[in-house]
Every structure is written in structure tokens, then in C-alpha cells.
Amino acid sequence: QVQLVESGGGVVQPGRSLRLSCAASGFTFSSYAMYWVRQAPGKGLEWVAVVSNDGSNKYHAASVRGRFTISRDNSKNTLYLQMNSLRADDTALYYCARGGSSGYYDFWGQGTLVTVSS
Amino acid sequence: DIQMTQSPSSLSASVGDRVTITCRASQIISSYLNWYQQKPGKAPQLLIYGASNLHSGVPARFSGSESGTDFTLTISSLQPEDFATYYCHQSYSTPYTFGQGTKLEIK
């Protein structure tokens, strides 16, 4: 069965960096676009970034562009989110999700919590 | 950016009720509209994709429809496990935006 397991979250000071990982199993990872979506405490969902199945195309939300970078390693079935220059408003639960043919997210991980605080 | 306006923001209903949640896009998004259900402390789950296609394993009491830039999620007969927050989501163009959510509560 499809499984997505995020890791790498934690408490970090403003301005510091963190790298999130999402380990995928149960499907052919290299065939799917992958996404990061975040949810601030008590708030709604916000798309963060997408990477194409082969890693050649990447798009980031304006709120993270220039600070966050999505990437993937298809040999390791793993999705990444490198987060630099973290700010308090980046505090959120970060989910990875598998992309369907028309851009829907058909499977989600359980999320990893990032807290940016001094 | 495409704005997704979801209504109502909250809704109280009883088991067995028919419930409708709407989402309006700020521009044409064709049928690139998806619906998710999120229960407290859990990841969202896909219900409907492409405006009206039921995701695998989702009960048939859930349905979706579209009319221009207006989209509707209908639950035909509420069950206890349906009380949750629902989000619409456009996957037509980046940035892929969500509605603000509808919290469905027990009356």
C-alpha cells in the first residue's frame, strides 16, 4: 500500500535551516509528481512546492520562493524540502503528498511539525 | 493567483441530513477542482477529484458537481464519521490554492 513518511521537523530558531524528508513506498515513486503542503496551527492548508516526476521541473509558492527548495532522489524514493532563512510564520505541520494526473493529492503523509521560535 | 471562496465556513447538521458545501473560483479553472476531508489530528484525505470523480474507497454518498466557476460538494445522508473539515482545492495553475475550509459539526 502507498506510504509516505515525513521526518526532519523540530524546533528551530529564526534564520536557521532545516531539511525535511518524505520516504515513499508502495508505488513507483519516479512516476509521480510530488508536493509539499503545510498547515499552520489551527489554520487551513497552503500549497508550498511541487516537483515533477523526474525532478526537472519545480515550482514554489511565493511565500517560500528563494528560501525553500524542493527536490527528490528517485534512487532513494525520497522527497526533500530544504528550508533556509526560516521565519516564525513558517511554523506549521508539513505534509508531503503524491500528485494525481490532474494535480490532486491522492495520498498524504502524516506530517512533520516545524516550529520556528527563539 | 486564483482565489477559492468556500462557503459556509461552518455548518451544523444532523445525522441523515443532506449537506451542500460550495466553492467559487475567481476565474475559470475548467474541472481542476478537488475536495478533501480532514479530521482532527489527521492528514487530509482526497474525496473528489476533477470536480465530480469519486476517489477510490470514498462512499457514494459524497458527490461533486460544477457550474462554470461554482463547485459543489454534496453529502447525501450525513453519517457520524462525516463530521470533519472540508477543503476545496484548485489544481488548474500555480499557486495551487485551497478554500479556507468548512467545518461540519454535529447539531
PDB file of C-alpha atoms in Angstrom:
ATOM      1  CA  GLN A   1       0.000   0.000   0.000  1.00  0.00           C
ATOM      2  CA  VAL A   2       1.064   3.594  -0.559  1.00  0.00           C
ATOM      3  CA  GLN A   3       3.001   5.043   2.344  1.00  0.00           C
ATOM      4  CA  LEU A   4       4.519   8.486   2.793  1.00  0.00           C
ATOM      5  CA  VAL A   5       6.504   9.121   5.951  1.00  0.00           C
ATOM      6  CA  GLU A   6       7.807  12.599   6.699  1.00  0.00           C
ATOM      7  CA  SER A   7      10.693  13.350   9.031  1.00  0.00           C
ATOM      8  CA  GLY A   8      13.088  16.131   9.911  1.00  0.00           C
ATOM      9  CA  GLY A   9      10.779  18.526  11.697  1.00  0.00           C
ATOM     10  CA  GLY A  10      11.599  20.153  15.009  1.00  0.00           C
ATOM     11  CA  VAL A  11      12.128  23.420  16.845  1.00  0.00           C
ATOM     12  CA  VAL A  12      14.499  25.841  15.147  1.00  0.00           C
ATOM     13  CA  GLN A  13      15.484  29.456  15.704  1.00  0.00           C
ATOM     14  CA  PRO A  14      14.523  32.158  13.196  1.00  0.00           C
ATOM     15  CA  GLY A  15      17.029  32.443  10.379  1.00  0.00           C
ATOM     16  CA  ARG A  16      18.229  28.867  10.691  1.00  0.00           C
ATOM     17  CA  SER A  17      17.775  25.949   8.281  1.00  0.00           C
ATOM     18  CA  LEU A  18      16.037  22.596   8.313  1.00  0.00           C
ATOM     19  CA  ARG A  19      15.652  19.796   5.772  1.00  0.00           C
ATOM     20  CA  LEU A  20      12.506  17.731   5.654  1.00  0.00           C
ATOM     21  CA  SER A  21      12.373  14.276   4.100  1.00  0.00           C
ATOM     22  CA  CYS A  22       9.490  12.166   2.879  1.00  0.00           C
ATOM     23  CA  ALA A  23      10.145   8.461   2.381  1.00  0.00           C
ATOM     24  CA  ALA A  24       7.807   6.871  -0.140  1.00  0.00           C
ATOM     25  CA  SER A  25       6.890   3.219  -0.569  1.00  0.00           C
ATOM     26  CA  GLY A  26       4.211   1.049  -2.127  1.00  0.00           C
ATOM     27  CA  PHE A  27       4.242   2.701  -5.553  1.00  0.00           C
ATOM     28  CA  THR A  28       6.617   3.612  -8.376  1.00  0.00           C
ATOM     29  CA  PHE A  29       7.929   6.857  -6.914  1.00  0.00           C
ATOM     30  CA  SER A  30       9.599   8.017 -10.138  1.00  0.00           C
ATOM     31  CA  SER A  31       6.251   8.058 -11.961  1.00  0.00           C
ATOM     32  CA  TYR A  32       4.585  10.740  -9.842  1.00  0.00           C
ATOM     33  CA  ALA A  33       4.874  14.434  -9.198  1.00  0.00           C
ATOM     34  CA  MET A  34       5.247  15.130  -5.505  1.00  0.00           C
ATOM     35  CA  TYR A  35       4.091  18.026  -3.354  1.00  0.00           C
ATOM     36  CA  TRP A  36       4.667  19.720  -0.033  1.00  0.00           C
ATOM     37  CA  VAL A  37       1.634  21.267   1.666  1.00  0.00           C
ATOM     38  CA  ARG A  38       1.664  22.957   5.067  1.00  0.00           C
ATOM     39  CA  GLN A  39      -0.869  23.813   7.738  1.00  0.00           C
ATOM     40  CA  ALA A  40      -0.187  26.404  10.404  1.00  0.00           C
ATOM     41  CA  PRO A  41      -1.672  25.585  13.823  1.00  0.00           C
ATOM     42  CA  GLY A  42      -5.450  25.951  13.693  1.00  0.00           C
ATOM     43  CA  LYS A  43      -5.359  27.218  10.106  1.00  0.00           C
ATOM     44  CA  GLY A  44      -6.106  25.958   6.617  1.00  0.00           C
ATOM     45  CA  LEU A  45      -3.985  24.245   4.000  1.00  0.00           C
ATOM     46  CA  GLU A  46      -1.300  26.006   1.950  1.00  0.00           C
ATOM     47  CA  TRP A  47       0.485  24.562  -1.056  1.00  0.00           C
ATOM     48  CA  VAL A  48       4.262  25.010  -0.677  1.00  0.00           C
ATOM     49  CA  ALA A  49       6.016  23.361  -3.631  1.00  0.00           C
ATOM     50  CA  VAL A  50       5.814  20.757  -6.374  1.00  0.00           C
ATOM     51  CA  VAL A  51       8.444  18.738  -8.223  1.00  0.00           C
ATOM     52  CA  SER A  52       7.843  16.785 -11.415  1.00  0.00           C
ATOM     53  CA  ASN A  53       8.337  13.047 -11.510  1.00  0.00           C
ATOM     54  CA  ASP A  54      11.875  13.272 -12.873  1.00  0.00           C
ATOM     55  CA  GLY A  55      12.871  16.313 -10.811  1.00  0.00           C
ATOM     56  CA  SER A  56      13.335  18.547 -13.833  1.00  0.00           C
ATOM     57  CA  ASN A  57      10.541  20.985 -13.023  1.00  0.00           C
ATOM     58  CA  LYS A  58       9.970  22.667  -9.682  1.00  0.00           C
ATOM     59  CA  TYR A  59       7.597  25.390  -8.527  1.00  0.00           C
ATOM     60  CA  HIS A  60       7.430  27.097  -5.166  1.00  0.00           C
ATOM     61  CA  ALA A  61       4.826  29.295  -3.516  1.00  0.00           C
ATOM     62  CA  ALA A  62       5.707  32.981  -3.425  1.00  0.00           C
ATOM     63  CA  SER A  63       5.803  32.882   0.393  1.00  0.00           C
ATOM     64  CA  VAL A  64       8.765  30.464   0.336  1.00  0.00           C
ATOM     65  CA  ARG A  65      10.415  31.190  -3.014  1.00  0.00           C
ATOM     66  CA  GLY A  66      14.116  31.895  -2.638  1.00  0.00           C
ATOM     67  CA  ARG A  67      14.198  30.322   0.838  1.00  0.00           C
ATOM     68  CA  PHE A  68      12.831  26.793   0.325  1.00  0.00           C
ATOM     69  CA  THR A  69      13.861  24.246  -2.310  1.00  0.00           C
ATOM     70  CA  ILE A  70      12.023  21.074  -3.194  1.00  0.00           C
ATOM     71  CA  SER A  71      13.987  18.144  -4.584  1.00  0.00           C
ATOM     72  CA  ARG A  72      13.797  14.395  -4.919  1.00  0.00           C
ATOM     73  CA  ASP A  73      16.050  11.363  -5.172  1.00  0.00           C
ATOM     74  CA  ASN A  74      14.281   8.705  -7.214  1.00  0.00           C
ATOM     75  CA  SER A  75      17.003   6.170  -6.422  1.00  0.00           C
ATOM     76  CA  LYS A  76      16.085   6.509  -2.748  1.00  0.00           C
ATOM     77  CA  ASN A  77      12.330   7.033  -3.192  1.00  0.00           C
ATOM     78  CA  THR A  78      12.628  10.177  -1.133  1.00  0.00           C
ATOM     79  CA  LEU A  79      11.287  13.714  -1.420  1.00  0.00           C
ATOM     80  CA  TYR A  80      13.008  16.644   0.278  1.00  0.00           C
ATOM     81  CA  LEU A  81      12.294  20.200   1.324  1.00  0.00           C
ATOM     82  CA  GLN A  82      15.327  22.314   2.155  1.00  0.00           C
ATOM     83  CA  MET A  83      14.171  25.239   4.257  1.00  0.00           C
ATOM     84  CA  ASN A  84      16.538  28.172   4.798  1.00  0.00           C
ATOM     85  CA  SER A  85      16.082  31.545   6.497  1.00  0.00           C
ATOM     86  CA  LEU A  86      13.185  30.217   8.493  1.00  0.00           C
ATOM     87  CA  ARG A  87      10.677  32.670   9.926  1.00  0.00           C
ATOM     88  CA  ALA A  88       8.074  32.439  12.652  1.00  0.00           C
ATOM     89  CA  ASP A  89       5.301  32.308  10.059  1.00  0.00           C
ATOM     90  CA  ASP A  90       6.817  29.108   8.620  1.00  0.00           C
ATOM     91  CA  THR A  91       5.659  27.316  11.772  1.00  0.00           C
ATOM     92  CA  ALA A  92       3.356  24.584  10.547  1.00  0.00           C
ATOM     93  CA  LEU A  93       2.715  20.909  10.057  1.00  0.00           C
ATOM     94  CA  TYR A  94       4.355  19.994   6.760  1.00  0.00           C
ATOM     95  CA  TYR A  95       2.771  17.239   4.681  1.00  0.00           C
ATOM     96  CA  CYS A  96       4.150  15.517   1.631  1.00  0.00           C
ATOM     97  CA  ALA A  97       1.588  14.311  -0.884  1.00  0.00           C
ATOM     98  CA  ARG A  98       1.536  12.278  -4.077  1.00  0.00           C
ATOM     99  CA  GLY A  99       0.216  14.022  -7.157  1.00  0.00           C
ATOM    100  CA  GLY A 100      -2.536  12.602  -9.304  1.00  0.00           C
ATOM    101  CA  SER A 101      -2.897  13.073 -13.043  1.00  0.00           C
ATOM    102  CA  SER A 102      -4.725  16.400 -12.780  1.00  0.00           C
ATOM    103  CA  GLY A 103      -2.828  17.776  -9.829  1.00  0.00           C
ATOM    104  CA  TYR A 104      -4.915  16.404  -6.994  1.00  0.00           C
ATOM    105  CA  TYR A 105      -3.215  14.910  -3.950  1.00  0.00           C
ATOM    106  CA  ASP A 106      -4.326  11.320  -3.671  1.00  0.00           C
ATOM    107  CA  PHE A 107      -2.133  10.199  -0.785  1.00  0.00           C
ATOM    108  CA  TRP A 108      -0.712  12.193   2.114  1.00  0.00           C
ATOM    109  CA  GLY A 109       1.835  11.523   4.814  1.00  0.00           C
ATOM    110  CA  GLN A 110       1.066  12.085   8.481  1.00  0.00           C
ATOM    111  CA  GLY A 111       3.037  15.327   8.560  1.00  0.00           C
ATOM    112  CA  THR A 112       6.093  16.621  10.401  1.00  0.00           C
ATOM    113  CA  LEU A 113       5.891  19.659  12.667  1.00  0.00           C
ATOM    114  CA  VAL A 114       8.220  22.604  12.190  1.00  0.00           C
ATOM    115  CA  THR A 115       8.286  25.229  14.924  1.00  0.00           C
ATOM    116  CA  VAL A 116      10.301  28.389  14.367  1.00  0.00           C
ATOM    117  CA  SER A 117      10.891  30.143  17.641  1.00  0.00           C
ATOM    118  CA  SER A 118      13.657  31.843  19.549  1.00  0.00           C
TER     119      SER A 118
ATOM    120  CA  ASP B   1      -3.445  33.998  -8.117  1.00  0.00           C
ATOM    121  CA  ILE B   2      -6.739  32.133  -8.279  1.00  0.00           C
ATOM    122  CA  GLN B   3      -8.861  32.756  -5.194  1.00  0.00           C
ATOM    123  CA  MET B   4     -11.088  29.966  -3.920  1.00  0.00           C
ATOM    124  CA  THR B   5     -14.028  31.211  -1.872  1.00  0.00           C
ATOM    125  CA  GLN B   6     -15.623  28.435   0.128  1.00  0.00           C
ATOM    126  CA  SER B   7     -18.942  28.672   1.957  1.00  0.00           C
ATOM    127  CA  PRO B   8     -20.153  28.306   4.555  1.00  0.00           C
ATOM    128  CA  SER B   9     -17.146  28.462   6.866  1.00  0.00           C
ATOM    129  CA  SER B  10     -19.028  26.340   9.389  1.00  0.00           C
ATOM    130  CA  LEU B  11     -22.158  24.276   9.326  1.00  0.00           C
ATOM    131  CA  SER B  12     -24.196  22.397  11.910  1.00  0.00           C
ATOM    132  CA  ALA B  13     -26.176  19.401  10.746  1.00  0.00           C
ATOM    133  CA  SER B  14     -27.679  16.158  11.965  1.00  0.00           C
ATOM    134  CA  VAL B  15     -27.056  12.549  11.039  1.00  0.00           C
ATOM    135  CA  GLY B  16     -29.114  11.764   7.964  1.00  0.00           C
ATOM    136  CA  ASP B  17     -29.172  15.358   6.673  1.00  0.00           C
ATOM    137  CA  ARG B  18     -28.267  16.310   3.124  1.00  0.00           C
ATOM    138  CA  VAL B  19     -25.433  18.840   3.171  1.00  0.00           C
ATOM    139  CA  THR B  20     -24.000  21.071   0.464  1.00  0.00           C
ATOM    140  CA  ILE B  21     -20.723  22.981   0.545  1.00  0.00           C
ATOM    141  CA  THR B  22     -19.840  25.398  -2.215  1.00  0.00           C
ATOM    142  CA  CYS B  23     -16.607  26.759  -3.625  1.00  0.00           C
ATOM    143  CA  ARG B  24     -16.270  29.591  -6.122  1.00  0.00           C
ATOM    144  CA  ALA B  25     -13.142  30.158  -8.171  1.00  0.00           C
ATOM    145  CA  SER B  26     -12.070  33.681  -9.090  1.00  0.00           C
ATOM    146  CA  GLN B  27     -11.508  32.606 -12.690  1.00  0.00           C
ATOM    147  CA  ILE B  28     -12.101  29.645 -14.967  1.00  0.00           C
ATOM    148  CA  ILE B  29     -10.380  26.501 -13.709  1.00  0.00           C
ATOM    149  CA  SER B  30     -12.122  24.021 -16.003  1.00  0.00           C
ATOM    150  CA  SER B  31     -12.713  20.911 -13.893  1.00  0.00           C
ATOM    151  CA  TYR B  32      -9.457  21.147 -11.931  1.00  0.00           C
ATOM    152  CA  LEU B  33     -11.265  21.209  -8.605  1.00  0.00           C
ATOM    153  CA  ASN B  34     -10.715  18.736  -5.807  1.00  0.00           C
ATOM    154  CA  TRP B  35     -12.287  18.174  -2.395  1.00  0.00           C
ATOM    155  CA  TYR B  36     -10.591  16.891   0.755  1.00  0.00           C
ATOM    156  CA  GLN B  37     -11.825  15.847   4.177  1.00  0.00           C
ATOM    157  CA  GLN B  38      -9.719  16.432   7.268  1.00  0.00           C
ATOM    158  CA  LYS B  39     -10.468  15.058  10.720  1.00  0.00           C
ATOM    159  CA  PRO B  40      -8.803  16.496  13.841  1.00  0.00           C
ATOM    160  CA  GLY B  41      -5.177  15.432  14.187  1.00  0.00           C
ATOM    161  CA  LYS B  42      -5.202  13.642  10.834  1.00  0.00           C
ATOM    162  CA  ALA B  43      -3.910  14.350   7.350  1.00  0.00           C
ATOM    163  CA  PRO B  44      -6.408  15.444   4.716  1.00  0.00           C
ATOM    164  CA  GLN B  45      -7.917  12.733   2.538  1.00  0.00           C
ATOM    165  CA  LEU B  46      -8.990  13.075  -1.063  1.00  0.00           C
ATOM    166  CA  LEU B  47     -12.724  12.724  -1.648  1.00  0.00           C
ATOM    167  CA  ILE B  48     -13.409  14.099  -5.123  1.00  0.00           C
ATOM    168  CA  TYR B  49     -11.080  14.999  -7.993  1.00  0.00           C
ATOM    169  CA  GLY B  50     -11.761  16.629 -11.317  1.00  0.00           C
ATOM    170  CA  ALA B  51     -14.886  18.260  -9.845  1.00  0.00           C
ATOM    171  CA  SER B  52     -17.022  15.112  -9.885  1.00  0.00           C
ATOM    172  CA  ASN B  53     -14.875  11.967  -9.761  1.00  0.00           C
ATOM    173  CA  LEU B  54     -15.084   9.925  -6.599  1.00  0.00           C
ATOM    174  CA  HIS B  55     -11.700   8.825  -5.263  1.00  0.00           C
ATOM    175  CA  SER B  56     -11.262   5.104  -4.687  1.00  0.00           C
ATOM    176  CA  GLY B  57     -12.843   3.895  -1.463  1.00  0.00           C
ATOM    177  CA  VAL B  58     -14.902   7.041  -0.846  1.00  0.00           C
ATOM    178  CA  PRO B  59     -18.553   6.293  -0.055  1.00  0.00           C
ATOM    179  CA  ALA B  60     -21.092   7.053  -2.775  1.00  0.00           C
ATOM    180  CA  ARG B  61     -22.974   9.476  -0.507  1.00  0.00           C
ATOM    181  CA  PHE B  62     -20.289  12.005  -1.465  1.00  0.00           C
ATOM    182  CA  SER B  63     -20.657  13.704  -4.826  1.00  0.00           C
ATOM    183  CA  GLY B  64     -19.317  16.751  -6.625  1.00  0.00           C
ATOM    184  CA  SER B  65     -20.631  18.992  -9.360  1.00  0.00           C
ATOM    185  CA  GLU B  66     -19.670  22.133 -11.225  1.00  0.00           C
ATOM    186  CA  SER B  67     -21.330  25.043 -12.960  1.00  0.00           C
ATOM    187  CA  GLY B  68     -18.909  27.456 -14.510  1.00  0.00           C
ATOM    188  CA  THR B  69     -16.690  28.672 -11.684  1.00  0.00           C
ATOM    189  CA  ASP B  70     -19.001  27.344  -8.968  1.00  0.00           C
ATOM    190  CA  PHE B  71     -18.380  23.927  -7.479  1.00  0.00           C
ATOM    191  CA  THR B  72     -20.416  21.914  -5.016  1.00  0.00           C
ATOM    192  CA  LEU B  73     -19.692  19.063  -2.638  1.00  0.00           C
ATOM    193  CA  THR B  74     -22.808  17.209  -1.537  1.00  0.00           C
ATOM    194  CA  ILE B  75     -23.161  14.616   1.188  1.00  0.00           C
ATOM    195  CA  SER B  76     -26.492  12.918   0.585  1.00  0.00           C
ATOM    196  CA  SER B  77     -27.055  11.485   4.061  1.00  0.00           C
ATOM    197  CA  LEU B  78     -24.663  12.518   6.802  1.00  0.00           C
ATOM    198  CA  GLN B  79     -23.037   9.777   8.808  1.00  0.00           C
ATOM    199  CA  PRO B  80     -21.332  10.224  12.188  1.00  0.00           C
ATOM    200  CA  GLU B  81     -17.891   9.791  10.620  1.00  0.00           C
ATOM    201  CA  ASP B  82     -18.513  12.693   8.197  1.00  0.00           C
ATOM    202  CA  PHE B  83     -18.175  15.390  10.818  1.00  0.00           C
ATOM    203  CA  ALA B  84     -14.894  16.986   9.821  1.00  0.00           C
ATOM    204  CA  THR B  85     -13.445  19.963   7.950  1.00  0.00           C
ATOM    205  CA  TYR B  86     -13.723  20.052   4.177  1.00  0.00           C
ATOM    206  CA  TYR B  87     -11.456  21.913   1.765  1.00  0.00           C
ATOM    207  CA  CYS B  88     -11.748  22.658  -1.920  1.00  0.00           C
ATOM    208  CA  HIS B  89      -8.551  22.969  -3.962  1.00  0.00           C
ATOM    209  CA  GLN B  90      -7.775  24.132  -7.469  1.00  0.00           C
ATOM    210  CA  SER B  91      -5.056  22.351  -9.418  1.00  0.00           C
ATOM    211  CA  TYR B  92      -5.502  24.379 -12.610  1.00  0.00           C
ATOM    212  CA  SER B  93      -2.489  26.633 -12.184  1.00  0.00           C
ATOM    213  CA  THR B  94       0.196  27.567  -9.698  1.00  0.00           C
ATOM    214  CA  PRO B  95      -0.003  28.628  -6.990  1.00  0.00           C
ATOM    215  CA  TYR B  96      -2.419  25.807  -6.278  1.00  0.00           C
ATOM    216  CA  THR B  97      -4.843  27.334  -3.823  1.00  0.00           C
ATOM    217  CA  PHE B  98      -7.257  25.959  -1.257  1.00  0.00           C
ATOM    218  CA  GLY B  99     -10.516  27.266   0.038  1.00  0.00           C
ATOM    219  CA  GLN B 100     -10.499  28.365   3.658  1.00  0.00           C
ATOM    220  CA  GLY B 101     -12.344  25.253   4.798  1.00  0.00           C
ATOM    221  CA  THR B 102     -15.813  24.330   6.036  1.00  0.00           C
ATOM    222  CA  LYS B 103     -16.125  22.855   9.493  1.00  0.00           C
ATOM    223  CA  LEU B 104     -19.063  20.467   9.632  1.00  0.00           C
ATOM    224  CA  GLU B 105     -20.313  19.989  13.176  1.00  0.00           C
ATOM    225  CA  ILE B 106     -22.988  17.913  14.811  1.00  0.00           C
ATOM    226  CA  LYS B 107     -26.206  19.763  15.596  1.00  0.00           C
TER     227      LYS B 107
END
